[in-house]
mmCIF file of N, CA and C in Angstrom:
data_model
loop_
_atom_site.group_PDB
_atom_site.id
_atom_site.type_symbol
_atom_site.label_atom_id
_atom_site.label_comp_id
_atom_site.label_asym_id
_atom_site.label_seq_id
_atom_site.Cartn_x
_atom_site.Cartn_y
_atom_site.Cartn_z
ATOM 1 N N UNK P 1 36.486 72.453 77.608
ATOM 2 C CA UNK P 1 37.665 72.833 76.350
ATOM 3 C C UNK P 1 38.523 73.432 76.550
ATOM 4 N N UNK P 2 38.689 74.126 78.078
ATOM 5 C CA UNK P 2 40.365 74.811 78.609
ATOM 6 C C UNK P 2 40.965 73.605 78.736
ATOM 7 N N UNK P 3 40.857 72.422 79.000
ATOM 8 C CA UNK P 3 41.591 71.452 79.370
ATOM 9 C C UNK P 3 42.010 70.778 77.976
ATOM 10 N N UNK P 4 41.225 70.951 77.465
ATOM 11 C CA UNK P 4 41.614 69.728 75.717
ATOM 12 C C UNK P 4 42.761 71.012 75.191
ATOM 13 N N UNK P 5 42.500 72.687 75.078
ATOM 14 C CA UNK P 5 43.083 73.259 74.795
ATOM 15 C C UNK P 5 44.671 73.404 75.696
ATOM 16 N N UNK P 6 44.954 73.023 76.777
ATOM 17 C CA UNK P 6 45.936 73.065 77.337
ATOM 18 C C UNK P 6 47.069 71.868 76.918
ATOM 19 N N UNK P 7 46.158 70.495 77.131
ATOM 20 C CA UNK P 7 46.874 69.333 77.041
ATOM 21 C C UNK P 7 47.342 69.531 75.360
ATOM 22 N N UNK P 8 46.330 69.948 74.373
ATOM 23 C CA UNK P 8 46.958 70.358 73.306
ATOM 24 C C UNK P 8 48.143 70.750 72.978
ATOM 25 N N UNK P 9 48.266 72.205 73.907
ATOM 26 C CA UNK P 9 49.916 72.932 73.873
ATOM 27 C C UNK P 9 50.912 72.228 74.369
ATOM 28 N N UNK P 10 50.464 71.322 75.366
ATOM 29 C CA UNK P 10 51.794 70.618 76.165
ATOM 30 C C UNK P 10 51.959 69.597 74.991
ATOM 31 N N UNK P 11 51.425 68.671 74.558
ATOM 32 C CA UNK P 11 51.539 68.042 72.995
ATOM 33 C C UNK P 11 52.702 68.638 72.525
ATOM 34 N N UNK P 12 52.693 69.507 72.131
ATOM 35 C CA UNK P 12 53.129 69.778 71.119
ATOM 36 C C UNK P 12 54.102 70.667 71.620
ATOM 37 N N UNK P 13 54.859 70.670 72.572
ATOM 38 C CA UNK P 13 55.670 71.517 72.917
ATOM 39 C C UNK P 13 57.023 70.575 72.776
ATOM 40 N N UNK P 14 58.063 71.177 72.750
ATOM 41 C CA UNK P 14 59.618 70.233 72.491
ATOM 42 C C UNK P 14 60.832 71.385 73.035
ATOM 43 N N UNK P 15 61.378 70.768 73.763
ATOM 44 C CA UNK P 15 62.851 71.159 74.446
ATOM 45 C C UNK P 15 63.586 70.957 73.805
ATOM 46 N N UNK P 16 64.747 71.585 73.442
ATOM 47 C CA UNK P 16 65.929 71.823 72.423
ATOM 48 C C UNK P 16 66.952 72.519 73.581
ATOM 49 N N UNK P 17 67.975 71.695 74.199
ATOM 50 C CA UNK P 17 68.816 72.092 74.792
ATOM 51 C C UNK P 17 69.629 73.215 73.719
ATOM 52 N N UNK P 18 70.072 74.483 74.746
ATOM 53 C CA UNK P 18 70.676 75.245 74.028
ATOM 54 C C UNK P 18 72.158 74.902 73.975
ATOM 55 N N UNK P 19 72.801 74.240 74.954
ATOM 56 C CA UNK P 19 74.528 73.723 75.342
ATOM 57 C C UNK P 19 74.381 72.638 75.678
ATOM 58 N N UNK P 20 74.882 71.375 75.592
ATOM 59 C CA UNK P 20 74.863 70.512 76.834
ATOM 60 C C UNK P 20 75.621 70.802 77.725
ATOM 61 N N UNK P 21 74.893 70.387 78.978
ATOM 62 C CA UNK P 21 75.309 69.890 79.944
ATOM 63 C C UNK P 21 76.528 69.663 80.468
ATOM 64 N N UNK P 22 77.838 69.673 80.806
ATOM 65 C CA UNK P 22 79.318 69.012 81.606
ATOM 66 C C UNK P 22 78.841 68.115 82.520
ATOM 67 N N UNK P 23 77.860 68.449 83.461
ATOM 68 C CA UNK P 23 78.009 67.702 84.589
ATOM 69 C C UNK P 23 76.514 67.045 84.095
ATOM 70 N N UNK P 24 76.208 66.531 83.610
ATOM 71 C CA UNK P 24 74.920 65.842 83.137
ATOM 72 C C UNK P 24 75.346 64.289 84.232
ATOM 73 N N UNK P 25 74.790 63.856 84.413
ATOM 74 C CA UNK P 25 74.460 62.516 85.536
ATOM 75 C C UNK P 25 74.941 61.804 84.905
ATOM 76 N N UNK P 26 76.185 60.970 84.508
ATOM 77 C CA UNK P 26 76.814 59.543 83.888
ATOM 78 C C UNK P 26 77.113 58.788 84.613
ATOM 79 N N UNK P 27 77.343 58.990 86.206
ATOM 80 C CA UNK P 27 78.000 58.198 86.673
ATOM 81 C C UNK P 27 79.389 58.214 87.195
ATOM 82 N N UNK P 28 80.208 58.841 86.481
ATOM 83 C CA UNK P 28 81.623 59.150 86.222
ATOM 84 C C UNK P 28 81.535 60.647 86.902
ATOM 85 N N UNK P 29 83.059 60.657 87.813
ATOM 86 C CA UNK P 29 83.346 62.365 88.267
ATOM 87 C C UNK P 29 83.543 62.959 86.800
ATOM 88 N N UNK P 30 83.002 64.394 86.969
ATOM 89 C CA UNK P 30 82.999 65.162 85.776
ATOM 90 C C UNK P 30 84.108 66.501 86.652
ATOM 91 N N UNK P 31 84.955 66.768 85.798
ATOM 92 C CA UNK P 31 85.377 68.027 86.141
ATOM 93 C C UNK P 31 85.473 69.281 85.250
ATOM 94 N N UNK P 32 85.577 70.110 85.665
ATOM 95 C CA UNK P 32 86.018 71.259 84.915
ATOM 96 C C UNK P 32 86.564 72.547 85.690
ATOM 97 N N UNK P 33 87.557 73.569 84.558
ATOM 98 C CA UNK P 33 88.395 74.261 85.266
ATOM 99 C C UNK P 33 87.739 75.983 84.562
ATOM 100 N N UNK P 34 87.737 76.623 85.843
ATOM 101 C CA UNK P 34 87.453 78.051 85.712
ATOM 102 C C UNK P 34 87.999 78.833 85.857
ATOM 103 N N UNK P 35 88.634 80.175 85.103
ATOM 104 C CA UNK P 35 89.500 81.474 85.437
ATOM 105 C C UNK P 35 88.491 82.300 85.627
ATOM 106 N N UNK P 36 89.372 83.192 86.469
ATOM 107 C CA UNK P 36 89.065 84.180 87.286
ATOM 108 C C UNK P 36 89.764 85.368 86.110
ATOM 109 N N UNK P 37 88.379 86.111 85.749
ATOM 110 C CA UNK P 37 88.498 87.742 84.886
ATOM 111 C C UNK P 37 89.293 88.806 85.212
ATOM 112 N N UNK P 38 89.193 88.392 86.660
ATOM 113 C CA UNK P 38 89.969 89.518 87.800
ATOM 114 C C UNK P 38 91.207 89.186 87.887
ATOM 115 N N UNK P 39 91.906 88.057 88.143
ATOM 116 C CA UNK P 39 92.911 87.932 88.668
ATOM 117 C C UNK P 39 93.931 86.663 88.164
ATOM 118 N N UNK P 40 92.892 85.628 86.665
ATOM 119 C CA UNK P 40 93.523 84.771 86.371
ATOM 120 C C UNK P 40 93.759 83.122 86.570
ATOM 121 N N UNK P 41 93.271 83.374 88.397
ATOM 122 C CA UNK P 41 93.286 82.186 88.640
ATOM 123 C C UNK P 41 92.198 81.165 88.678
ATOM 124 N N UNK P 42 92.616 80.124 88.754
ATOM 125 C CA UNK P 42 91.576 78.897 88.619
ATOM 126 C C UNK P 42 90.528 78.064 89.416
ATOM 127 N N UNK P 43 89.720 77.671 89.319
ATOM 128 C CA UNK P 43 88.888 77.080 90.287
ATOM 129 C C UNK P 43 88.140 75.918 89.436
ATOM 130 N N UNK P 44 88.758 74.716 90.117
ATOM 131 C CA UNK P 44 88.569 73.749 89.710
ATOM 132 C C UNK P 44 87.213 72.549 90.269
ATOM 133 N N UNK P 45 85.935 72.800 89.477
ATOM 134 C CA UNK P 45 84.482 71.988 90.089
ATOM 135 C C UNK P 45 84.684 70.808 89.330
ATOM 136 N N UNK P 46 84.269 69.618 90.897
ATOM 137 C CA UNK P 46 84.098 68.679 90.234
ATOM 138 C C UNK P 46 82.637 67.775 90.956
ATOM 139 N N UNK P 47 82.044 67.135 90.051
ATOM 140 C CA UNK P 47 80.390 66.363 90.330
ATOM 141 C C UNK P 47 80.874 64.906 90.581
ATOM 142 N N UNK P 48 80.713 64.400 91.451
ATOM 143 C CA UNK P 48 81.008 63.176 92.030
ATOM 144 C C UNK P 48 80.016 62.052 91.568
ATOM 145 N N UNK P 49 80.537 61.534 90.272
ATOM 146 C CA UNK P 49 79.455 60.423 89.777
ATOM 147 C C UNK P 49 78.257 60.981 89.538
ATOM 148 N N UNK P 50 76.710 60.483 90.012
ATOM 149 C CA UNK P 50 75.702 60.900 89.777
ATOM 150 C C UNK P 50 75.355 61.476 90.797
ATOM 151 N N UNK P 51 75.815 62.244 91.750
ATOM 152 C CA UNK P 51 74.854 62.656 93.110
ATOM 153 C C UNK P 51 75.035 64.285 92.867
ATOM 154 N N UNK P 52 74.670 64.683 93.557
ATOM 155 C CA UNK P 52 74.800 66.111 94.073
ATOM 156 C C UNK P 52 75.502 66.936 94.949
ATOM 157 N N UNK P 53 76.327 66.020 95.319
ATOM 158 C CA UNK P 53 77.905 66.238 95.815
ATOM 159 C C UNK P 53 78.928 66.515 94.890
ATOM 160 N N UNK P 54 79.981 67.084 95.268
ATOM 161 C CA UNK P 54 80.760 68.239 94.307
ATOM 162 C C UNK P 54 82.332 67.983 95.587
ATOM 163 N N UNK P 55 82.860 68.803 94.557
ATOM 164 C CA UNK P 55 84.309 69.935 95.412
ATOM 165 C C UNK P 55 84.606 71.030 94.368
ATOM 166 N N UNK P 56 84.910 72.047 95.754
ATOM 167 C CA UNK P 56 85.609 72.916 95.061
ATOM 168 C C UNK P 56 86.904 73.029 95.338
ATOM 169 N N UNK P 57 87.618 73.754 94.361
ATOM 170 C CA UNK P 57 89.329 73.652 95.088
ATOM 171 C C UNK P 57 89.616 75.001 94.165
ATOM 172 N N UNK P 58 90.129 75.874 95.275
ATOM 173 C CA UNK P 58 90.571 77.303 94.377
ATOM 174 C C UNK P 58 92.208 77.098 95.379
ATOM 175 N N UNK P 59 93.317 78.231 94.940
ATOM 176 C CA UNK P 59 94.119 78.041 95.421
ATOM 177 C C UNK P 59 94.147 78.089 96.547
ATOM 178 N N UNK P 60 92.633 79.075 97.709
ATOM 179 C CA UNK P 60 92.919 79.192 99.384
ATOM 180 C C UNK P 60 91.725 78.415 99.871
ATOM 181 N N UNK P 61 90.994 77.813 99.282
ATOM 182 C CA UNK P 61 89.966 76.697 99.140
ATOM 183 C C UNK P 61 89.894 75.464 99.015
ATOM 184 N N UNK P 62 89.870 74.356 99.830
ATOM 185 C CA UNK P 62 89.179 73.349 98.660
ATOM 186 C C UNK P 62 88.179 72.561 99.632
ATOM 187 N N UNK P 63 87.087 72.323 99.386
ATOM 188 C CA UNK P 63 86.263 71.247 100.114
ATOM 189 C C UNK P 63 84.759 70.816 99.638
ATOM 190 N N UNK P 64 83.992 70.281 100.162
ATOM 191 C CA UNK P 64 83.041 69.766 99.707
ATOM 192 C C UNK P 64 81.955 70.910 99.050
ATOM 193 N N UNK P 65 81.222 70.464 98.400
ATOM 194 C CA UNK P 65 80.186 71.366 98.193
ATOM 195 C C UNK P 65 78.779 70.301 97.723
ATOM 196 N N UNK P 66 77.766 71.453 97.842
ATOM 197 C CA UNK P 66 76.374 70.930 97.260
ATOM 198 C C UNK P 66 75.975 71.502 95.930
ATOM 199 N N UNK P 67 75.380 70.570 95.341
ATOM 200 C CA UNK P 67 75.299 71.060 94.158
ATOM 201 C C UNK P 67 73.388 71.032 93.629
ATOM 202 N N UNK P 68 73.048 72.363 92.943
ATOM 203 C CA UNK P 68 72.044 72.526 92.856
ATOM 204 C C UNK P 68 71.559 73.204 91.261
ATOM 205 N N UNK P 69 70.888 72.240 90.728
ATOM 206 C CA UNK P 69 70.812 72.818 89.281
ATOM 207 C C UNK P 69 69.750 73.455 89.194
ATOM 208 N N UNK P 70 70.218 74.172 87.988
ATOM 209 C CA UNK P 70 69.150 75.946 87.573
ATOM 210 C C UNK P 70 69.090 75.182 86.130
ATOM 211 N N UNK P 71 68.561 76.348 85.752
ATOM 212 C CA UNK P 71 68.260 75.948 83.961
ATOM 213 C C UNK P 71 69.448 76.607 83.508
ATOM 214 N N UNK P 72 70.003 75.967 82.865
ATOM 215 C CA UNK P 72 70.895 76.356 82.075
ATOM 216 C C UNK P 72 72.357 76.639 82.937
ATOM 217 N N UNK P 73 72.121 75.904 84.165
ATOM 218 C CA UNK P 73 73.069 76.525 85.078
ATOM 219 C C UNK P 73 73.518 75.110 86.623
ATOM 220 N N UNK P 74 74.667 75.288 87.045
ATOM 221 C CA UNK P 74 74.580 74.754 88.006
ATOM 222 C C UNK P 74 75.181 75.477 89.355
ATOM 223 N N UNK P 75 74.942 75.622 90.431
ATOM 224 C CA UNK P 75 75.153 76.182 91.660
ATOM 225 C C UNK P 75 75.938 75.107 92.322
ATOM 226 N N UNK P 76 77.259 75.719 92.413
ATOM 227 C CA UNK P 76 78.154 74.568 94.020
ATOM 228 C C UNK P 76 78.392 75.523 94.583
ATOM 229 N N UNK P 77 77.329 74.848 96.081
ATOM 230 C CA UNK P 77 77.873 75.476 97.126
ATOM 231 C C UNK P 77 78.594 74.882 98.514
ATOM 232 N N UNK P 78 79.904 76.235 98.832
ATOM 233 C CA UNK P 78 80.389 75.680 99.918
ATOM 234 C C UNK P 78 80.429 76.345 101.276
ATOM 235 N N UNK P 79 80.077 75.537 102.004
ATOM 236 C CA UNK P 79 80.108 76.297 103.242
ATOM 237 C C UNK P 79 81.656 75.887 104.482
ATOM 238 N N UNK P 80 82.287 77.120 104.704
ATOM 239 C CA UNK P 80 83.984 76.845 105.565
ATOM 240 C C UNK P 80 83.741 77.876 106.444
ATOM 241 N N UNK P 81 83.449 77.278 107.846
ATOM 242 C CA UNK P 81 83.510 78.554 109.162
ATOM 243 C C UNK P 81 82.114 79.275 108.896
ATOM 244 N N UNK P 82 82.306 80.548 109.087
ATOM 245 C CA UNK P 82 80.832 81.784 108.403
ATOM 246 C C UNK P 82 80.824 81.961 107.323
ATOM 247 N N UNK P 83 81.732 81.477 106.328
ATOM 248 C CA UNK P 83 81.989 81.694 105.085
ATOM 249 C C UNK P 83 80.858 80.850 104.086
ATOM 250 N N UNK P 84 80.010 81.309 103.584
ATOM 251 C CA UNK P 84 79.361 80.475 102.488
ATOM 252 C C UNK P 84 79.806 80.899 100.825
ATOM 253 N N UNK P 85 80.314 80.267 100.273
ATOM 254 C CA UNK P 85 81.022 80.592 98.365
ATOM 255 C C UNK P 85 79.846 79.664 97.710
ATOM 256 N N UNK P 86 79.118 80.553 97.049
ATOM 257 C CA UNK P 86 78.166 80.010 95.829
ATOM 258 C C UNK P 86 78.776 80.404 94.676
ATOM 259 N N UNK P 87 79.084 79.305 93.661
ATOM 260 C CA UNK P 87 79.983 79.539 92.770
ATOM 261 C C UNK P 87 78.715 78.773 91.459
ATOM 262 N N UNK P 88 78.270 79.644 90.553
ATOM 263 C CA UNK P 88 77.220 79.534 89.409
ATOM 264 C C UNK P 88 77.907 79.758 88.643
ATOM 265 N N UNK P 89 77.594 78.247 87.537
ATOM 266 C CA UNK P 89 77.795 78.130 86.136
ATOM 267 C C UNK P 89 76.780 78.565 85.372
ATOM 268 N N UNK P 90 76.998 79.134 83.896
ATOM 269 C CA UNK P 90 76.253 79.466 83.165
ATOM 270 C C UNK P 90 76.600 78.761 81.955
ATOM 271 N N UNK P 91 75.784 77.505 81.320
ATOM 272 C CA UNK P 91 75.693 76.337 80.467
ATOM 273 C C UNK P 91 76.012 77.437 79.352
ATOM 274 N N UNK P 92 74.837 78.206 79.228
ATOM 275 C CA UNK P 92 74.693 79.147 78.214
ATOM 276 C C UNK P 92 75.998 79.977 77.035
ATOM 277 N N UNK P 93 76.580 80.555 77.988
ATOM 278 C CA UNK P 93 77.188 81.225 78.142
ATOM 279 C C UNK P 93 79.032 81.065 78.594
ATOM 280 N N UNK P 94 79.039 80.032 78.982
ATOM 281 C CA UNK P 94 79.961 79.332 79.758
ATOM 282 C C UNK P 94 81.103 80.162 80.716
ATOM 283 N N UNK P 95 80.079 81.041 81.204
ATOM 284 C CA UNK P 95 80.827 81.956 82.615
ATOM 285 C C UNK P 95 80.287 81.623 83.581
ATOM 286 N N UNK P 96 81.135 81.985 84.545
ATOM 287 C CA UNK P 96 80.573 81.980 86.315
ATOM 288 C C UNK P 96 80.766 83.223 86.398
ATOM 289 N N UNK P 97 79.806 83.163 87.896
ATOM 290 C CA UNK P 97 79.505 84.299 88.738
ATOM 291 C C UNK P 97 80.002 83.318 90.065
ATOM 292 N N UNK P 98 80.734 84.116 91.051
ATOM 293 C CA UNK P 98 81.234 83.487 92.646
ATOM 294 C C UNK P 98 80.825 84.404 93.310
ATOM 295 N N UNK P 99 80.227 84.406 94.735
ATOM 296 C CA UNK P 99 80.188 85.146 95.742
ATOM 297 C C UNK P 99 80.446 84.679 96.616
ATOM 298 N N UNK P 100 81.355 85.053 97.670
ATOM 299 C CA UNK P 100 81.061 84.499 99.071
ATOM 300 C C UNK P 100 80.831 85.630 99.847
ATOM 301 N N UNK P 101 80.050 85.142 100.928
ATOM 302 C CA UNK P 101 79.368 85.675 102.090
ATOM 303 C C UNK P 101 79.942 85.708 103.366
ATOM 304 N N UNK P 102 80.306 86.038 104.314
ATOM 305 C CA UNK P 102 80.792 85.978 105.531
ATOM 306 C C UNK P 102 82.070 86.751 105.335
ATOM 307 N N UNK P 103 82.939 86.427 106.467
ATOM 308 C CA UNK P 103 84.265 87.154 106.947
ATOM 309 C C UNK P 103 85.018 87.311 106.080
ATOM 310 N N UNK P 104 85.085 86.438 105.074
ATOM 311 C CA UNK P 104 85.678 86.695 103.657
ATOM 312 C C UNK P 104 85.015 87.506 102.315
ATOM 313 N N UNK P 105 83.698 88.162 102.479
ATOM 314 C CA UNK P 105 82.912 88.164 101.850
ATOM 315 C C UNK P 105 83.691 89.039 100.264
ATOM 316 N N UNK P 106 83.192 88.304 99.363
ATOM 317 C CA UNK P 106 83.489 89.534 97.680
ATOM 318 C C UNK P 106 82.760 88.615 96.699
ATOM 319 N N UNK P 107 83.410 89.414 95.489
ATOM 320 C CA UNK P 107 82.547 88.462 94.156
ATOM 321 C C UNK P 107 83.909 88.389 93.605
ATOM 322 N N UNK P 108 83.642 87.248 92.512
ATOM 323 C CA UNK P 108 84.303 87.378 91.139
ATOM 324 C C UNK P 108 83.516 87.065 90.033
ATOM 325 N N UNK P 109 84.142 86.642 88.862
ATOM 326 C CA UNK P 109 83.539 86.136 87.472
ATOM 327 C C UNK P 109 84.540 85.513 86.480
ATOM 328 N N UNK P 110 84.030 84.848 85.596
ATOM 329 C CA UNK P 110 85.133 84.408 84.627
ATOM 330 C C UNK P 110 84.292 83.594 83.335
ATOM 331 N N UNK P 111 85.087 82.418 83.160
ATOM 332 C CA UNK P 111 85.179 81.641 82.236
ATOM 333 C C UNK P 111 85.390 80.307 82.112
ATOM 334 N N UNK P 112 84.699 79.199 81.823
ATOM 335 C CA UNK P 112 84.955 78.124 82.076
ATOM 336 C C UNK P 112 85.274 77.408 80.718
ATOM 337 N N UNK P 113 86.361 76.227 81.119
ATOM 338 C CA UNK P 113 86.375 75.719 80.068
ATOM 339 C C UNK P 113 85.538 74.334 79.575
ATOM 340 N N UNK P 114 84.717 74.126 79.350
ATOM 341 C CA UNK P 114 83.809 73.507 78.566
ATOM 342 C C UNK P 114 83.878 73.036 77.188
#
């Protein structure tokens, strides 16, 4: 009986996306620009084709990033020297959170044009 009830519930569940994922794997490179609320600087994020590899570009840093999908978000992680940059884009709010751990530690947030 428990298995039947579980299967019945699973069979009726539907998933509706809140907002389309601009980084959905399409085979093409996809780029998005985000602007800091703190100082107005831009960050450019690029997903390389259908892979989980990308690029983060700021005025001070440019380099490869690993991409980790989340629930309504993508996390771009860039490691340079002793610094780890974690950039999370939230699809439902079009906002981002940036955290840098290491000698150049800091935080930032802003909005993305999607």
